[in-house]
XYZ file of N, CA and C in Angstrom:
693
model
N 28.313 -5.872 -9.667
C 27.644 -6.793 -10.428
C 26.969 -7.851 -9.689
N 27.590 -8.427 -8.640
C 27.050 -9.441 -7.810
C 25.848 -8.910 -7.059
N 25.982 -7.633 -6.574
C 24.958 -7.082 -5.875
C 23.707 -6.919 -6.718
N 23.902 -6.524 -8.064
C 22.777 -6.329 -8.910
C 22.037 -7.626 -9.210
N 22.906 -8.818 -9.249
C 22.187 -10.075 -9.544
C 21.398 -10.426 -8.319
N 21.926 -10.158 -7.159
C 21.142 -10.565 -5.892
C 19.820 -9.721 -5.841
N 19.790 -8.434 -6.205
C 18.642 -7.558 -6.211
C 17.629 -8.187 -7.258
N 18.140 -8.579 -8.382
C 17.137 -9.110 -9.508
C 16.419 -10.413 -8.898
N 17.298 -11.269 -8.168
C 16.790 -12.525 -7.735
C 15.640 -12.217 -6.697
N 15.939 -11.267 -5.830
C 15.018 -10.864 -4.804
C 13.774 -10.384 -5.359
N 13.840 -9.556 -6.413
C 12.583 -9.035 -7.071
C 11.803 -10.106 -7.639
N 12.464 -11.052 -8.228
C 11.714 -12.226 -8.817
C 10.887 -12.949 -7.802
N 11.575 -13.169 -6.578
C 10.880 -13.943 -5.506
C 9.646 -13.100 -4.988
N 9.824 -11.844 -5.006
C 8.711 -10.986 -4.500
C 7.505 -11.118 -5.424
N 7.769 -11.400 -6.720
C 6.701 -11.501 -7.610
C 6.108 -12.888 -7.699
N 6.654 -13.922 -7.051
C 6.165 -15.249 -7.191
C 4.778 -15.364 -6.503
N 4.559 -14.670 -5.423
C 3.295 -14.680 -4.722
C 2.240 -14.205 -5.594
N 2.423 -13.122 -6.468
C 1.467 -12.487 -7.299
C 1.203 -13.388 -8.515
N 2.147 -13.942 -8.904
C 2.077 -14.851 -10.178
C 1.120 -16.096 -9.851
N 1.220 -16.551 -8.659
C 0.316 -17.676 -8.169
C -1.110 -17.192 -8.143
N -1.322 -16.042 -7.689
C -2.660 -15.523 -7.507
C -3.258 -15.270 -8.880
N -2.519 -14.806 -9.872
C -3.000 -14.626 -11.199
C -3.404 -15.936 -11.789
N -2.373 -16.918 -11.541
C -2.752 -18.398 -12.149
C -4.052 -18.876 -11.512
N -4.307 -18.477 -10.292
C -5.546 -19.057 -9.564
C -6.781 -18.446 -10.274
N -6.714 -17.205 -10.711
C -7.915 -16.618 -11.300
C -8.035 -17.071 -12.767
N -6.896 -17.319 -13.473
C -6.927 -17.829 -14.809
C -7.409 -19.285 -14.861
N -7.265 -20.016 -13.865
C -7.715 -21.356 -13.828
C -9.278 -21.504 -14.129
N -9.977 -20.713 -13.406
C -11.425 -20.784 -13.649
C -12.085 -19.487 -13.553
N -11.925 -18.608 -14.514
C -12.369 -17.218 -14.334
C -13.954 -17.204 -14.294
N -14.603 -18.280 -14.898
C -16.022 -18.325 -14.925
C -16.635 -18.503 -13.521
N -15.877 -19.240 -12.569
C -16.342 -19.324 -11.263
C -16.328 -18.113 -10.449
N -15.240 -17.250 -10.658
C -15.104 -15.987 -9.994
C -16.326 -15.171 -10.560
N -16.584 -15.167 -11.831
C -17.659 -14.325 -12.386
C -19.029 -14.772 -11.794
N -19.232 -16.073 -11.704
C -20.478 -16.472 -11.152
C -20.701 -16.169 -9.752
N -19.540 -16.125 -8.975
C -19.676 -15.911 -7.503
C -19.935 -14.430 -7.288
N -19.438 -13.517 -8.149
C -19.470 -12.130 -7.829
C -20.273 -11.274 -8.656
N -20.932 -11.751 -9.711
C -21.635 -11.006 -10.752
C -22.730 -10.145 -10.006
N -23.309 -10.702 -8.949
C -24.429 -9.916 -8.373
C -24.085 -9.090 -7.222
N -22.804 -9.009 -6.961
C -22.233 -8.183 -5.786
C -22.046 -6.770 -6.339
N -23.072 -6.040 -6.708
C -22.901 -4.749 -7.304
C -22.627 -3.724 -6.318
N -21.595 -2.951 -6.522
C -21.106 -1.838 -5.490
C -21.838 -0.484 -5.760
N -23.095 -0.522 -5.872
C -23.858 0.671 -6.330
C -23.615 1.831 -5.434
N -23.600 1.631 -4.056
C -23.473 2.828 -3.207
C -22.136 3.436 -3.284
N -21.110 2.513 -3.504
C -19.736 2.979 -3.615
C -19.482 3.672 -4.875
N -20.116 3.257 -6.000
C -19.978 3.991 -7.244
C -20.550 5.289 -7.167
N -21.807 5.386 -6.574
C -22.443 6.737 -6.320
C -21.467 7.706 -5.559
N -20.823 7.233 -4.588
C -19.909 8.071 -3.762
C -18.678 8.376 -4.552
N -18.122 7.474 -5.404
C -17.022 7.728 -6.288
C -17.295 8.665 -7.290
N -18.479 8.676 -7.888
C -18.902 9.681 -8.981
C -18.996 10.992 -8.387
N -19.458 11.091 -7.115
C -19.620 12.402 -6.473
C -18.179 13.028 -6.219
N -17.245 12.187 -6.090
C -15.900 12.700 -5.798
C -15.126 13.024 -6.974
N -15.572 12.699 -8.202
C -14.748 13.094 -9.361
C -14.744 14.460 -9.773
N -13.605 14.962 -10.112
C -13.637 16.359 -10.409
C -14.206 16.663 -11.820
N -14.436 15.636 -12.680
C -15.134 15.672 -13.936
C -16.020 14.598 -13.946
N -17.437 14.851 -13.893
C -18.434 13.765 -13.793
C -18.449 12.954 -15.130
N -17.934 13.507 -16.218
C -17.906 12.697 -17.455
C -16.514 12.294 -17.940
N -15.506 12.352 -16.930
C -14.178 12.162 -17.322
C -13.766 10.763 -17.545
N -12.395 10.597 -17.840
C -11.877 9.296 -18.024
C -11.626 8.634 -16.551
N -11.998 7.284 -16.486
C -11.808 6.636 -15.313
C -11.185 5.347 -15.607
N -10.320 4.747 -14.803
C -9.643 3.575 -15.011
C -10.079 2.556 -13.923
N -10.604 1.300 -14.381
C -10.859 0.269 -13.452
C -9.643 -0.669 -13.408
N -8.887 -0.540 -12.239
C -7.692 -1.327 -12.176
C -8.025 -2.565 -11.417
N -7.619 -3.676 -12.183
C -8.006 -5.047 -11.689
C -9.493 -5.235 -12.073
N -9.874 -5.053 -13.345
C -11.224 -5.050 -13.785
C -11.940 -6.366 -13.735
N -11.153 -7.459 -13.676
C -11.784 -8.827 -13.761
C -12.550 -8.987 -14.981
N -13.731 -9.457 -14.858
C -14.537 -9.681 -16.067
C -15.309 -8.515 -16.533
N -14.939 -7.330 -16.083
C -15.416 -5.942 -16.611
C -16.801 -5.558 -15.844
N -17.249 -6.114 -14.936
C -18.423 -5.846 -14.241
C -18.458 -4.294 -13.913
N -17.519 -3.859 -13.039
C -17.557 -2.427 -12.605
C -17.164 -1.528 -13.667
N -16.400 -1.905 -14.709
C -16.003 -1.056 -15.793
C -17.329 -0.737 -16.619
N -18.187 -1.700 -16.804
C -19.482 -1.541 -17.401
C -20.360 -0.607 -16.657
N -20.380 -0.845 -15.337
C -21.298 -0.012 -14.435
C -20.746 1.556 -14.526
N -19.436 1.678 -14.522
C -18.982 3.068 -14.543
C -19.309 3.680 -16.024
N -19.122 2.937 -17.048
C -19.374 3.412 -18.316
C -20.873 3.754 -18.504
N -21.781 2.955 -17.967
C -23.143 3.197 -17.875
C -23.670 4.521 -17.186
N -22.714 5.009 -16.391
C -22.942 6.223 -15.697
C -22.558 7.470 -16.574
N -22.124 7.210 -17.781
C -21.624 8.218 -18.661
C -20.188 8.588 -18.597
N -19.444 7.706 -17.810
C -17.960 7.984 -17.789
C -17.242 7.227 -18.896
N -16.143 7.908 -19.196
C -15.215 7.278 -20.254
C -14.327 6.218 -19.504
N -14.900 5.031 -19.377
C -14.310 3.953 -18.520
C -13.577 3.008 -19.361
N -12.430 2.509 -18.804
C -11.629 1.475 -19.437
C -11.083 0.608 -18.294
N -10.644 -0.585 -18.681
C -10.223 -1.602 -17.653
C -8.870 -2.182 -17.924
N -8.031 -2.525 -16.840
C -6.831 -3.223 -16.920
C -6.939 -4.348 -15.912
N -6.296 -5.481 -16.160
C -6.163 -6.655 -15.299
C -4.871 -7.408 -15.668
N -4.277 -8.072 -14.610
C -3.133 -8.812 -14.897
C -3.482 -10.198 -15.402
N -4.751 -10.554 -15.341
C -5.155 -11.939 -15.861
C -5.554 -11.814 -17.299
N -4.918 -12.503 -18.239
C -5.351 -12.482 -19.538
C -6.738 -13.078 -19.779
N -7.081 -14.176 -19.057
C -8.454 -14.782 -19.099
C -9.486 -13.750 -18.715
N -9.281 -12.908 -17.651
C -10.230 -11.904 -17.327
C -10.329 -10.891 -18.404
N -9.267 -10.393 -18.874
C -9.329 -9.327 -19.958
C -10.015 -9.812 -21.138
N -9.807 -11.110 -21.553
C -10.501 -11.561 -22.721
C -12.065 -11.730 -22.465
N -12.398 -12.033 -21.207
C -13.829 -12.113 -20.880
C -14.409 -10.726 -20.853
N -13.759 -9.822 -20.342
C -14.295 -8.380 -20.135
C -14.606 -7.867 -21.622
N -13.661 -8.074 -22.455
C -13.717 -7.588 -23.836
C -14.931 -8.322 -24.618
N -15.093 -9.616 -24.237
C -16.245 -10.322 -24.886
C -17.526 -9.836 -24.338
N -17.697 -9.365 -23.016
C -18.943 -8.869 -22.452
C -19.317 -7.426 -22.984
N -18.172 -6.679 -23.063
C -18.433 -5.211 -23.531
C -17.344 -4.880 -24.487
N -17.586 -5.310 -25.784
C -16.626 -4.992 -26.886
C -16.576 -3.579 -27.202
N -17.457 -2.771 -26.586
C -17.431 -1.189 -26.863
C -16.479 -0.545 -25.949
N -15.878 -1.282 -25.000
C -15.034 -0.620 -23.987
C -13.563 -1.278 -24.168
N -12.600 -0.437 -23.714
C -11.203 -0.868 -23.924
C -10.697 -1.564 -22.654
N -10.101 -2.764 -22.814
C -9.523 -3.541 -21.778
C -8.072 -3.993 -22.248
N -7.188 -4.011 -21.268
C -5.747 -4.312 -21.464
C -5.202 -5.206 -20.416
N -4.381 -6.097 -20.760
C -3.458 -6.759 -19.709
C -2.401 -5.786 -19.104
N -2.479 -5.530 -17.890
C -1.559 -4.548 -17.299
C -1.411 -4.796 -15.824
N -0.157 -4.503 -15.344
C 0.071 -4.637 -13.901
C -0.400 -3.416 -13.071
N -1.090 -3.447 -12.077
C -1.551 -2.368 -11.302
C -0.322 -1.519 -10.772
N 0.867 -2.218 -10.623
C 2.052 -1.485 -10.077
C 2.797 -0.827 -11.258
N 2.407 -1.007 -12.493
C 3.156 -0.391 -13.737
C 2.176 0.094 -14.700
N 1.355 1.046 -14.311
C 0.317 1.564 -15.217
C 1.032 2.314 -16.386
N 0.709 1.959 -17.566
C 1.256 2.582 -18.852
C 0.414 3.621 -19.422
N 0.200 4.732 -18.724
C -0.633 5.805 -19.034
C 0.108 7.177 -18.751
N -0.248 8.131 -19.558
C 0.372 9.457 -19.202
C 0.011 10.034 -17.873
N 0.945 10.917 -17.360
C 0.622 11.563 -16.135
C -0.713 12.362 -16.163
N -1.508 12.372 -15.160
C -2.658 13.162 -15.069
C -3.664 12.765 -15.983
N -3.738 11.568 -16.569
C -4.683 11.089 -17.598
C -5.979 10.917 -17.157
N -6.315 10.503 -15.966
C -7.607 10.131 -15.496
C -8.123 11.037 -14.406
N -9.544 11.146 -14.466
C -10.193 11.824 -13.356
C -10.410 10.960 -12.166
N -10.412 9.638 -12.418
C -10.665 8.752 -11.283
C -10.026 7.390 -11.558
N -9.670 6.630 -10.407
C -9.273 5.282 -10.510
C -10.196 4.532 -9.505
N -10.729 3.482 -10.120
C -11.586 2.444 -9.371
C -10.793 1.244 -9.162
N -10.706 0.765 -7.911
C -9.795 -0.432 -7.773
C -10.388 -1.351 -6.630
N -11.253 -2.222 -7.137
C -12.108 -3.101 -6.349
C -11.439 -4.366 -6.120
N -11.199 -4.839 -4.781
C -10.651 -5.995 -4.461
C -9.398 -6.449 -5.165
N -8.464 -5.545 -5.307
C -7.247 -5.801 -6.126
C -5.986 -5.630 -5.194
N -5.803 -4.507 -4.477
C -4.760 -4.196 -3.655
C -4.600 -5.229 -2.522
N -5.700 -5.859 -2.113
C -5.700 -6.876 -1.118
C -4.811 -8.063 -1.492
N -4.422 -8.276 -2.787
C -3.607 -9.273 -3.175
C -2.122 -8.958 -3.209
N -1.806 -7.827 -2.770
C -0.465 -7.190 -2.752
C 0.167 -7.027 -1.352
N 1.441 -7.283 -1.262
C 2.147 -6.942 0.013
C 2.253 -5.438 0.188
N 2.525 -5.062 1.310
C 2.436 -3.581 1.574
C 3.324 -2.764 0.693
N 4.668 -3.211 0.447
C 5.542 -2.534 -0.435
C 4.957 -2.379 -1.951
N 4.259 -3.490 -2.314
C 3.653 -3.276 -3.637
C 2.412 -2.462 -3.680
N 1.702 -2.434 -2.614
C 0.559 -1.517 -2.476
C 1.093 -0.076 -2.652
N 2.125 0.234 -1.889
C 2.641 1.598 -2.015
C 3.027 1.899 -3.445
N 3.705 0.953 -4.116
C 4.127 1.147 -5.550
C 2.948 1.377 -6.391
N 1.927 0.628 -6.219
C 0.617 0.844 -7.031
C 0.038 2.185 -6.717
N -0.024 2.553 -5.423
C -0.684 3.913 -5.032
C 0.117 5.009 -5.710
N 1.480 4.960 -5.638
C 2.273 5.890 -6.253
C 1.844 6.155 -7.787
N 1.808 5.018 -8.368
C 1.489 5.039 -9.761
C -0.043 5.504 -10.030
N -0.938 5.218 -9.162
C -2.304 5.912 -9.313
C -2.151 7.306 -9.189
N -1.408 7.797 -8.223
C -1.396 9.294 -8.011
C -0.804 9.965 -9.205
N 0.213 9.282 -9.912
C 0.944 9.842 -11.036
C -0.137 10.105 -12.248
N -1.036 9.064 -12.432
C -1.905 9.022 -13.671
C -3.160 9.833 -13.365
N -3.446 10.216 -12.113
C -4.622 10.980 -11.773
C -4.385 12.449 -11.965
N -5.471 13.159 -12.505
C -5.416 14.563 -12.610
C -5.454 15.116 -11.136
N -5.057 16.390 -11.102
C -5.176 17.005 -9.698
C -6.675 16.944 -9.210
N -6.735 16.557 -8.042
C -8.059 16.428 -7.387
C -8.686 15.149 -7.845
N -8.102 14.268 -8.643
C -8.797 13.023 -9.041
C -9.181 12.158 -7.972
N -10.136 11.331 -8.246
C -10.693 10.472 -7.228
C -10.204 9.048 -7.195
N -10.030 8.448 -6.045
C -9.602 7.093 -5.968
C -10.580 6.257 -4.999
N -10.985 5.025 -5.513
C -11.621 4.245 -4.644
C -10.890 2.916 -4.642
N -10.609 2.305 -3.445
C -9.897 1.030 -3.249
C -10.590 0.231 -2.099
N -10.697 -1.047 -2.331
C -11.377 -1.927 -1.288
C -10.394 -2.981 -0.787
N -10.537 -3.315 0.433
C -9.600 -4.318 1.146
C -10.552 -5.092 2.035
N -9.984 -6.354 2.421
C -10.639 -7.193 3.419
C -10.127 -6.645 4.838
N -10.960 -6.584 5.720
C -10.521 -6.141 7.025
C -9.975 -7.336 7.792
N -8.848 -7.037 8.529
C -8.200 -8.197 9.310
C -6.750 -7.885 9.607
N -6.089 -8.895 9.997
C -4.687 -8.763 10.410
C -3.731 -9.726 9.697
N -2.526 -9.249 9.231
C -1.653 -10.075 8.625
C -1.840 -10.501 7.251
N -1.203 -11.566 6.821
C -1.306 -11.944 5.376
C -1.267 -13.509 5.370
N -1.793 -13.975 4.276
C -1.693 -15.506 4.119
C -1.991 -15.952 2.657
N -1.483 -17.098 2.391
C -1.767 -17.814 1.052
C -2.763 -18.847 1.371
N -3.953 -18.661 0.703
C -5.137 -19.572 1.153
C -5.938 -19.797 0.008
N -6.578 -20.964 -0.001
C -7.630 -21.423 -1.031
C -8.969 -20.905 -0.389
N -9.555 -20.021 -1.056
C -10.839 -19.431 -0.769
C -11.862 -19.936 -1.717
N -12.556 -21.092 -1.435
C -13.369 -21.714 -2.401
C -14.652 -21.010 -2.873
N -14.882 -19.803 -2.302
C -15.980 -19.033 -2.766
C -15.885 -18.753 -4.182
N -14.654 -18.496 -4.603
C -14.477 -18.150 -6.069
C -13.305 -18.799 -6.788
N -12.561 -19.768 -6.145
C -11.480 -20.338 -6.793
C -11.025 -21.550 -5.910
N -10.561 -22.631 -6.563
C -10.067 -23.706 -5.872
C -8.500 -23.755 -5.867
N -7.949 -22.628 -6.208
C -6.480 -22.461 -6.091
C -6.036 -21.446 -5.065
N -4.795 -21.517 -4.678
C -4.395 -20.728 -3.581
C -4.110 -19.254 -4.087
N -4.478 -18.322 -3.239
C -4.240 -16.927 -3.560
C -3.678 -16.179 -2.398
N -2.926 -15.070 -2.647
C -2.286 -14.279 -1.557
C -3.311 -13.297 -1.034
N -3.444 -12.996 0.154
C -4.255 -11.958 0.741
C -3.464 -11.186 1.797
N -3.606 -9.944 1.784
C -3.046 -8.938 2.790
C -4.213 -8.187 3.366
N -4.433 -8.523 4.694
C -5.646 -7.924 5.391
C -5.150 -6.649 5.942
N -6.217 -5.624 6.104
C -5.899 -4.387 6.597
C -6.900 -3.921 7.532
N -6.453 -2.939 8.327
C -7.418 -2.148 9.215
C -7.679 -0.775 8.538
N -8.770 -0.141 9.045
C -9.068 1.151 8.536
C -7.845 2.179 8.701
N -7.212 2.019 9.929
C -6.078 2.876 10.186
C -4.882 2.644 9.339
N -4.611 1.378 9.045
C -3.538 1.111 8.006
C -3.846 1.526 6.619
N -4.939 1.375 6.209
C -5.450 1.908 4.842
C -5.280 3.412 4.833
N -5.674 4.101 5.794
C -5.526 5.590 5.870
C -4.136 5.885 5.811
N -3.201 5.262 6.551
C -1.781 5.568 6.603
C -1.137 5.280 5.223
N -1.493 4.139 4.572
C -0.961 3.907 3.345
C -1.354 5.000 2.241
N -2.571 5.392 2.218
C -3.024 6.472 1.323
C -2.275 7.742 1.636
N -2.152 8.147 2.903
C -1.612 9.374 3.193
C 0.005 9.386 2.868
N 0.605 8.242 3.045
C 2.022 8.054 2.885
C 2.386 8.202 1.395
N 1.389 7.872 0.512
C 1.624 8.160 -0.921
C 1.033 9.349 -1.605
N 0.600 10.251 -0.673
C 0.267 11.544 -1.147
C -1.284 11.831 -1.352
N -2.146 10.739 -1.065
C -3.462 11.024 -1.227
C -4.069 11.666 0.032
N -5.291 12.172 -0.231
C -6.072 12.734 0.884
C -7.292 11.931 1.077
N -7.182 11.041 2.127
C -8.332 10.098 2.454
C -9.568 10.920 2.790
N -10.689 10.586 2.228
C -11.913 11.262 2.707
C -12.861 10.355 3.535
N -12.789 9.059 3.351
C -13.567 8.145 4.161
C -12.963 6.602 3.935
N -13.123 5.905 5.011
C -12.866 4.415 4.951
C -14.089 3.826 5.654
N -14.960 3.198 4.799
C -16.280 2.695 5.344
C -16.237 1.176 5.348
N -17.025 0.600 6.209
C -17.071 -0.892 6.392
C -18.411 -1.342 5.767
N -18.248 -2.538 5.203
C -19.496 -3.312 4.730
C -19.382 -4.787 4.903
N -20.309 -5.431 5.588
C -20.293 -6.845 5.872
C -20.895 -7.617 4.784
N -20.154 -8.500 4.130
C -20.581 -9.109 2.851
C -21.883 -9.913 3.006
N -21.974 -10.832 3.900
C -23.216 -11.648 3.934
C -24.459 -10.827 4.450
N -24.307 -9.808 5.252
C -25.377 -8.976 5.710
C -25.831 -8.151 4.451
N -24.976 -7.785 3.593
C -25.317 -6.940 2.493
C -25.864 -7.767 1.339
N -25.268 -8.959 1.033
C -25.706 -9.648 -0.200
C -26.434 -10.908 0.093
N -26.598 -11.320 1.350
C -27.458 -12.358 1.679
C -26.698 -13.844 1.749
N -27.592 -14.925 1.869
C -27.055 -16.235 2.170
C -26.140 -16.614 0.897
N -25.094 -17.384 1.200
C -24.230 -17.927 0.255
C -22.959 -17.026 0.088
N -22.945 -15.894 0.766
C -21.851 -14.892 0.815
C -21.133 -15.076 2.073
N -19.989 -14.419 2.187
C -19.029 -14.759 3.168
C -19.167 -13.895 4.492
N -18.754 -14.430 5.633
C -18.777 -13.697 6.821
C -17.438 -12.961 6.988
N -17.396 -11.819 6.164
C -16.175 -10.938 6.201
C -16.640 -9.524 6.066
N -15.744 -8.711 6.503
C -15.999 -7.244 6.400
C -15.005 -6.572 5.361
N -15.618 -5.846 4.517
C -14.812 -5.077 3.489
C -14.537 -3.642 3.994
N -13.465 -3.108 3.619
C -13.073 -1.717 3.816
C -13.261 -0.981 2.481
N -13.984 0.007 2.335
C -14.046 0.757 1.157
C -13.451 2.124 1.427
N -12.364 2.400 0.760
C -11.623 3.669 1.011
C -11.788 4.573 -0.161
N -12.006 5.910 0.161
C -12.157 6.896 -0.878
C -11.118 7.984 -0.534
N -10.598 8.518 -1.585
C -9.439 9.547 -1.410
C -9.426 10.372 -2.732
N -8.723 11.590 -2.509
C -8.457 12.325 -3.706
C -6.937 12.560 -3.818
N -6.528 12.874 -5.044
C -5.147 13.122 -5.387
C -4.820 14.601 -4.878
N -3.510 14.924 -4.793
C -3.132 16.230 -4.346
C -3.745 17.349 -5.111
N -4.001 18.513 -4.569
C -4.337 19.721 -5.108
C -5.883 19.612 -5.497
N -6.531 18.656 -4.936
C -8.006 18.568 -5.225
C -8.847 19.361 -4.266
N -9.962 19.755 -4.776
C -10.981 20.516 -3.942
C -12.149 19.759 -3.827
N -12.336 18.669 -4.414
C -13.638 17.803 -4.412
C -13.720 17.246 -3.029
N -14.999 17.116 -2.646
C -15.291 16.490 -1.299
C -16.556 15.609 -1.515
N -16.614 14.597 -0.786
C -17.855 13.688 -0.875
C -19.103 14.463 -0.431
N -20.128 14.206 -1.220
C -21.461 14.761 -0.957
C -22.243 13.997 -0.122
């Protein structure tokens, strides 16, 4: 009994870092929307769609924020829906696109049937998780993906982790876990995915003045038993 109580307290402490990050987004969701609304991942969505086993299938935008990418995916003819841990973001996404389904949900605990989706899109979300929670999320992604289903996930390139105020999109502290291409590949492989590419994109070079001097890692993978390959 004592050991069980200690395990529960340890799990609660592990969630503290993520709770603070969600509060930072809920504090001023409009600021994040204004900062990122024009950062359209057109090339990445093109590659993701090519990887899908069903070009008109169900796709889940995990960590959908204000629904920007969910809408882009739906406009490609996909049956897209979004989930996010921030209630403020989910409310805003539903306001922007009332024709699409949005839910408050933890990326580590997806409440969907096995094999339900052809693809999972996860933009700038796993970078807020520690490695053990990234693995938990990826295990869940693999479970809800159909055989050969496609995964896109992005990370900030770098080393280590930190709790930091990044005023580009929030005045409150958020947790970041930085990754290398090799580490991302290892995380995907360890959770049963077949990585197909990890690509780099420099934010300010791509989107222009006012954006940050940082490099994004864009990872593409397929679930087990898939035959799809990037075109």
